[in-house]
Coordinates of C-alpha atoms (C1' of nucleotides) in Angstrom, one line a residue:
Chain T
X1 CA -5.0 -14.4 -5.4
X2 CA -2.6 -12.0 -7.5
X3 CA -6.3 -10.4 -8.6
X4 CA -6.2 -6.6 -7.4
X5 CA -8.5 -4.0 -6.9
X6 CA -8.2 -0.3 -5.6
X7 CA -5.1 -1.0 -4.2
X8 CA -6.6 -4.6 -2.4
X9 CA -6.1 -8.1 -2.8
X10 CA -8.6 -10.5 -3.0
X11 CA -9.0 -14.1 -3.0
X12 CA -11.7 -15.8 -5.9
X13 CA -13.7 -18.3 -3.5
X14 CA -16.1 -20.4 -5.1
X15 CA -18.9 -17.6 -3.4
X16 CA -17.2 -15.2 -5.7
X17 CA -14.4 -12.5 -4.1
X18 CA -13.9 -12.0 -1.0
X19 CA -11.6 -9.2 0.3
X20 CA -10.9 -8.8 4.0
X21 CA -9.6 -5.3 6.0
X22 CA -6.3 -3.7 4.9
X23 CA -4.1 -1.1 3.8
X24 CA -6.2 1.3 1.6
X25 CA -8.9 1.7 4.1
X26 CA -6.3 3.2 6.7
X27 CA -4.8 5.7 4.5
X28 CA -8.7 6.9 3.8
X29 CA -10.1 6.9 7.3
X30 CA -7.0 9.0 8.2
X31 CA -7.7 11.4 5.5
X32 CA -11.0 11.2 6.0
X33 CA -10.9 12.5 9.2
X34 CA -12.1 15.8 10.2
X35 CA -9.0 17.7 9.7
X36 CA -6.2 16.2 7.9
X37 CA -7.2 17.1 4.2
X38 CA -7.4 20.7 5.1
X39 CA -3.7 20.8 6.8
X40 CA -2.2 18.7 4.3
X41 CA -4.1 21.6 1.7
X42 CA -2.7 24.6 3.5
X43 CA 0.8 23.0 3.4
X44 CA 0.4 22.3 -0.5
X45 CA 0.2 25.5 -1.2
X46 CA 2.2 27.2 1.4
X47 CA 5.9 27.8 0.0
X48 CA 8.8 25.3 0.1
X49 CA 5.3 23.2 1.6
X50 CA 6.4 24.3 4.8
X51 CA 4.4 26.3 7.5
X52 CA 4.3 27.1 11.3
X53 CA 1.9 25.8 13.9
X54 CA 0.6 29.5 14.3
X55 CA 0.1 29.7 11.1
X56 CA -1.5 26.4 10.3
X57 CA -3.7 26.7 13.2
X58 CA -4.6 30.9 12.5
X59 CA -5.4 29.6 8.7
X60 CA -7.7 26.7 9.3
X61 CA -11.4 27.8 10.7
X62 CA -12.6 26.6 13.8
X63 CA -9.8 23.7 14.8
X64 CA -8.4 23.3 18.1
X65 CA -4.8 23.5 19.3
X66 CA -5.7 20.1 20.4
X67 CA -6.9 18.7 17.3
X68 CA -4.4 20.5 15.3
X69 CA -1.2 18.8 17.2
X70 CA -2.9 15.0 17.1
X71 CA -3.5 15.6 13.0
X72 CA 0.1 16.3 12.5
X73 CA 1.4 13.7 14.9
X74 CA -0.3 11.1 12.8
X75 CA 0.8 13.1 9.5
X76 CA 4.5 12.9 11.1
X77 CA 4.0 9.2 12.5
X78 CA 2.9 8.3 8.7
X79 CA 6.0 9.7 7.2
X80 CA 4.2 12.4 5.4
X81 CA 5.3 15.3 7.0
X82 CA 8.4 16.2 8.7
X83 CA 8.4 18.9 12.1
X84 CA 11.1 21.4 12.1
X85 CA 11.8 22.6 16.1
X86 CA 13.7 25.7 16.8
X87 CA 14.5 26.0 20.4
X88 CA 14.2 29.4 20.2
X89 CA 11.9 31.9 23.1
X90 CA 9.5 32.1 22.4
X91 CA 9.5 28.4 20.8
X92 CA 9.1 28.0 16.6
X93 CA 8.0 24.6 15.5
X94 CA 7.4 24.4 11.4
X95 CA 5.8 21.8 9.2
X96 CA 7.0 20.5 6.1
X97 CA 5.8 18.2 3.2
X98 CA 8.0 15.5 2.9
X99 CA 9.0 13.9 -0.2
X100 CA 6.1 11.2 -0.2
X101 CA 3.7 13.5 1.4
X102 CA 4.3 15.9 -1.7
X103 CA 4.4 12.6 -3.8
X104 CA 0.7 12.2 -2.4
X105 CA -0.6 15.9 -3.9
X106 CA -1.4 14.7 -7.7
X107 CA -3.1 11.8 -6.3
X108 CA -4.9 13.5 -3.8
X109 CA -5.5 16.1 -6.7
X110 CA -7.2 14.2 -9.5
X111 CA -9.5 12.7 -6.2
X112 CA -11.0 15.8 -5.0
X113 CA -10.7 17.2 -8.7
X114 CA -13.2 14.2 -9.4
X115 CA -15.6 15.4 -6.0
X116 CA -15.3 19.0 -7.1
X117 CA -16.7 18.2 -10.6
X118 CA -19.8 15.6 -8.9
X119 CA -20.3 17.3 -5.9
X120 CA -23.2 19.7 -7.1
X121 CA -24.8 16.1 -8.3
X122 CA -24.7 14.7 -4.8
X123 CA -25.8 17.2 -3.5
X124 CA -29.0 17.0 -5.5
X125 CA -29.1 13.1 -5.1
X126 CA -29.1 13.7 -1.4
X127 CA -31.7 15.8 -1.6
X128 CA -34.0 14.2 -3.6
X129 CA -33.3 10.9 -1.3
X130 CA -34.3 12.5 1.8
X131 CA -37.6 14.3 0.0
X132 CA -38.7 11.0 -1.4
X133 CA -37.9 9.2 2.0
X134 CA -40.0 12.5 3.9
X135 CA -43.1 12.2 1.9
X136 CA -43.2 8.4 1.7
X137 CA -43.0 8.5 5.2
Chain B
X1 CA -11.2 34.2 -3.5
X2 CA -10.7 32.2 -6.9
X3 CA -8.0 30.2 -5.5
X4 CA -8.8 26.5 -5.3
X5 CA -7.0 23.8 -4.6
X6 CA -7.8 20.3 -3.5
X7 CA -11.4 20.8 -4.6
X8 CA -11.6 23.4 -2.1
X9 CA -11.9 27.3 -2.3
X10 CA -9.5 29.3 -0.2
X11 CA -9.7 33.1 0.8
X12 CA -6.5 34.9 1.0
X13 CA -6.5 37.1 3.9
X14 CA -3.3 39.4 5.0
X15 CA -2.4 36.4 7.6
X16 CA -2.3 34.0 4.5
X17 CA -4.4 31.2 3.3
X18 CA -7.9 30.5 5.1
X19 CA -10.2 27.6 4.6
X20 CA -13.4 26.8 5.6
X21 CA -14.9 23.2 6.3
X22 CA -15.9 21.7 2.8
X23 CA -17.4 19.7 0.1
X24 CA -14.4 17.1 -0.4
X25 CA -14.3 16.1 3.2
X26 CA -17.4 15.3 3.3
X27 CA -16.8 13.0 0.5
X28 CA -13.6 11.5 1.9
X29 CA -14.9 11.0 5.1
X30 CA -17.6 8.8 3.5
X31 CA -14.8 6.8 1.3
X32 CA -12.8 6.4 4.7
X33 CA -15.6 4.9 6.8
X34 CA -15.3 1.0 8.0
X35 CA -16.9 0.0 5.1
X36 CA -17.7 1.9 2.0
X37 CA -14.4 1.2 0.3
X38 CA -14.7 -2.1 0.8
X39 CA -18.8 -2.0 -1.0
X40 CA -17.1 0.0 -3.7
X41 CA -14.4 -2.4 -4.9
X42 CA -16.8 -5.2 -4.9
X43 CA -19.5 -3.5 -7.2
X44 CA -16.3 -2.1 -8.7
X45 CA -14.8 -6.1 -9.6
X46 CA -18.5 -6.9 -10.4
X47 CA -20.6 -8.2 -13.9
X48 CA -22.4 -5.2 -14.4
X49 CA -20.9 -3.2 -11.4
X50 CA -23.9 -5.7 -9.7
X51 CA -24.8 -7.7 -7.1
X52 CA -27.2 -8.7 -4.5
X53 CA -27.1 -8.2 -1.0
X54 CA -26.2 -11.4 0.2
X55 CA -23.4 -11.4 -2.5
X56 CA -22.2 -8.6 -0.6
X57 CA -22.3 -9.7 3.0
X58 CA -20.5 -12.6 1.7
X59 CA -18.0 -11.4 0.1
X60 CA -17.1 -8.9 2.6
X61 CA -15.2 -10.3 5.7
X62 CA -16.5 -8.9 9.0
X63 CA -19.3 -6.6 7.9
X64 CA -22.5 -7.3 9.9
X65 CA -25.9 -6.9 8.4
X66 CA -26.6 -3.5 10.3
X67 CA -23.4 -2.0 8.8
X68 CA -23.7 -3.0 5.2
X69 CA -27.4 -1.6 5.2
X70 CA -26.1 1.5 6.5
X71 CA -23.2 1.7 4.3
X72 CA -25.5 1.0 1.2
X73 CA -28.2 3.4 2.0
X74 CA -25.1 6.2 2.3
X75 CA -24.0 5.5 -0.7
X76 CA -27.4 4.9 -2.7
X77 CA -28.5 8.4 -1.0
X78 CA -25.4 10.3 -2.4
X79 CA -26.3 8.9 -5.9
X80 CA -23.6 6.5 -6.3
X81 CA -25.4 3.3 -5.4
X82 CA -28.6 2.3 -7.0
X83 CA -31.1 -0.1 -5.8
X84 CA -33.1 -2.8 -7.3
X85 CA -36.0 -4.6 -5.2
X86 CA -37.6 -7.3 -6.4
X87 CA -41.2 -8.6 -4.7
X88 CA -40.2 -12.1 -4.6
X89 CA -40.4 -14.8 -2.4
X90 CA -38.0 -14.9 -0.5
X91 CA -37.1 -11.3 -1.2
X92 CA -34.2 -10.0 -3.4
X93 CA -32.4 -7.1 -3.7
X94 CA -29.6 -6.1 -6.0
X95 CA -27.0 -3.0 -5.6
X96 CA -25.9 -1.4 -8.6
X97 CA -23.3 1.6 -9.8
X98 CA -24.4 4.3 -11.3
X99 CA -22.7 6.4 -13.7
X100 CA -21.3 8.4 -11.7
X101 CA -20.6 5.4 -9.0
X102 CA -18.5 4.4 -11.8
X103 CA -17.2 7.9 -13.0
X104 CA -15.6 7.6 -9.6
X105 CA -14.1 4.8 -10.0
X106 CA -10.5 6.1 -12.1
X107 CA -10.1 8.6 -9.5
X108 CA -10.3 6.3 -6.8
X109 CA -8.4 3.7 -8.6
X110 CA -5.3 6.3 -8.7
X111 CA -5.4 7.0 -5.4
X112 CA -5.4 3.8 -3.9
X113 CA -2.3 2.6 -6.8
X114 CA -0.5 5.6 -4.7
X115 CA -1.3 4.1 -1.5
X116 CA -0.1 0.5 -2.7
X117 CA 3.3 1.9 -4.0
X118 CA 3.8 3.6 -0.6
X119 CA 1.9 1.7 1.5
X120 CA 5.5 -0.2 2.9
X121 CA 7.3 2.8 3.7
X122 CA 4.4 4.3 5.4
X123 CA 4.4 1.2 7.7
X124 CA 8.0 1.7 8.1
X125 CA 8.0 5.2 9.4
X126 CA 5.7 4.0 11.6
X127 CA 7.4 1.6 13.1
X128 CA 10.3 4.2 13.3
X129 CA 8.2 7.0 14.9
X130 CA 6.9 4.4 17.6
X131 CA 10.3 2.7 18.4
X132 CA 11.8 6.4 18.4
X133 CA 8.8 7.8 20.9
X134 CA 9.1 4.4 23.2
X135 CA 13.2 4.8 23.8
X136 CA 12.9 8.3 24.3
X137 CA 10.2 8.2 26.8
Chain K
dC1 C1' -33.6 -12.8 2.3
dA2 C1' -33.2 -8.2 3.4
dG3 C1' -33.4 -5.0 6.8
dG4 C1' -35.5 -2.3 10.8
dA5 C1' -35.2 -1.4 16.0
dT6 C1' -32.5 -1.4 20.4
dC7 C1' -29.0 -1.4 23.4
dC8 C1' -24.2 -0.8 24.6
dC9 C1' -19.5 0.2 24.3
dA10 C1' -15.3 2.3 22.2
dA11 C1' -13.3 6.0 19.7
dC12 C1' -13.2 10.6 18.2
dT13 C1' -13.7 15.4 19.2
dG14 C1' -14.2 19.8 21.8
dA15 C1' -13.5 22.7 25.9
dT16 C1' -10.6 24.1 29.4
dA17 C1' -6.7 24.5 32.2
dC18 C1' -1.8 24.1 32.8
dT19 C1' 3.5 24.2 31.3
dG20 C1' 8.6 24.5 29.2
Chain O
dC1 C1' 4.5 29.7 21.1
dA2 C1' 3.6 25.1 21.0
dG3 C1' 2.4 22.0 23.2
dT4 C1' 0.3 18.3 27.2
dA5 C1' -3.5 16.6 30.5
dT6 C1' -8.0 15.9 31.8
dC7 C1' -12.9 15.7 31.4
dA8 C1' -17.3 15.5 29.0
dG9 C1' -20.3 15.1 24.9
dT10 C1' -21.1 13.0 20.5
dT11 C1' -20.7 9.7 17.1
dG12 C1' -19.5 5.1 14.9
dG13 C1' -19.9 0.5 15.1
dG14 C1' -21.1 -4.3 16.9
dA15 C1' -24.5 -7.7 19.0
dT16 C1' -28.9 -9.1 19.3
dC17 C1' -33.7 -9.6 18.4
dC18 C1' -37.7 -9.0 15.5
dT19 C1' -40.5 -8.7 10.8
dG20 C1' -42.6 -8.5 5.8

DNA sequence: CAGGATCCCAACTGATACTG
DNA sequence: CAGTATCAGTTGGGATCCTG
């Protein structure tokens, strides 16, 4: 009803609460995905939050020119960054944080602040978990 | 070298910035699955951060048996899910936070109260970005 | 009841080649 | 330089059937 959880509505049935699809789990999968994070990183820390595709693309290991326009078309679709074109030869295109993409950065901040401090656990959790599940057979 | 941000170490080279594939995608690529969210807000909402299998399925619109077994083991093997068997008749099982399940749960819970308070203007540059790509051509 | 095993399709990603 | 277009491989997820 008006109950709210993690950002989701969701209706008490008599079976207990039942929450269906919607708007957190977008934002997630999208930053989830394999590249987003580590563009919407390099432009947190770039100056004025505003870089160049060259220089997005030269700083982020192993991504494809490919890959590297679709994540900042969806960043730009999604309002949370803002491309710069300078018709210039050869061509300059820049990427800038916009207000609610910088608006995102303590959020995004205290999350991976939280997997940073964990992580070494899961890492042994996920090991012991596959040992137990090898030898048990 | 020492730099970090987001969680993630970054090596500054004479062409700026570089990162490397890391730790917190991995986590946020779990969190942005299908499915996990959703598995997290329930225990999250739940007496005892509890509940049983079936509870789950139930409560969760869509999932399919297959999924929500895959999306439990996940999370039980990364140490934020534990599970409880019981040898009845017919069987039951019960799904359970742990501590650091639930150590999780602030940091999560300030992310998605972001995505809530922006989630309407996101839609609406959306629906900008589209109509402005369709006229265009 | 809980969940393993299979099959199949859709979506995501990478590699490569081409262009204003 | 900053893209777009195309093709192929891989992965994620749904549907279905079977079992302790």
């Amino acid at each position: 009803m008006d109950n709210v959880v993690h950002g989701r509505p969701y209706e008490v049935t008599k079976d207990g609460p039942r929450f269906r699809p919607c708007a957190p789990h977008g934002v997630l999968s999208r930053l989830g995905d394999k590249w987003t994070i580590l563009v919407m990183s390099h432009l947190a820390i770039a100056s004025g939050h505003r870089l160049r595709f060259s220089e997005l693309k030269h700083g982020i290991d192993g991504i494809t020119q490919r890959m590297l326009t679709l994540t900042l078309r969806n960043l730009e679709r999604d309002g949370l960054v803002s491309r710069h074109y300078f018709p210039e030869v050869p061509p300059r295109v820049e990427y800038e944080l916009t207000g609610m993409g910088a608006s995102m950065l303590p959020a995004l901040e205290g999350f991976t602040s939280w997997i940073r401090d964990n992580w070494p656990r899961m890492e042994e959790c996920r090991n012991l978990f596959d040992l137990a599940k090898a030898e048990h057979g």
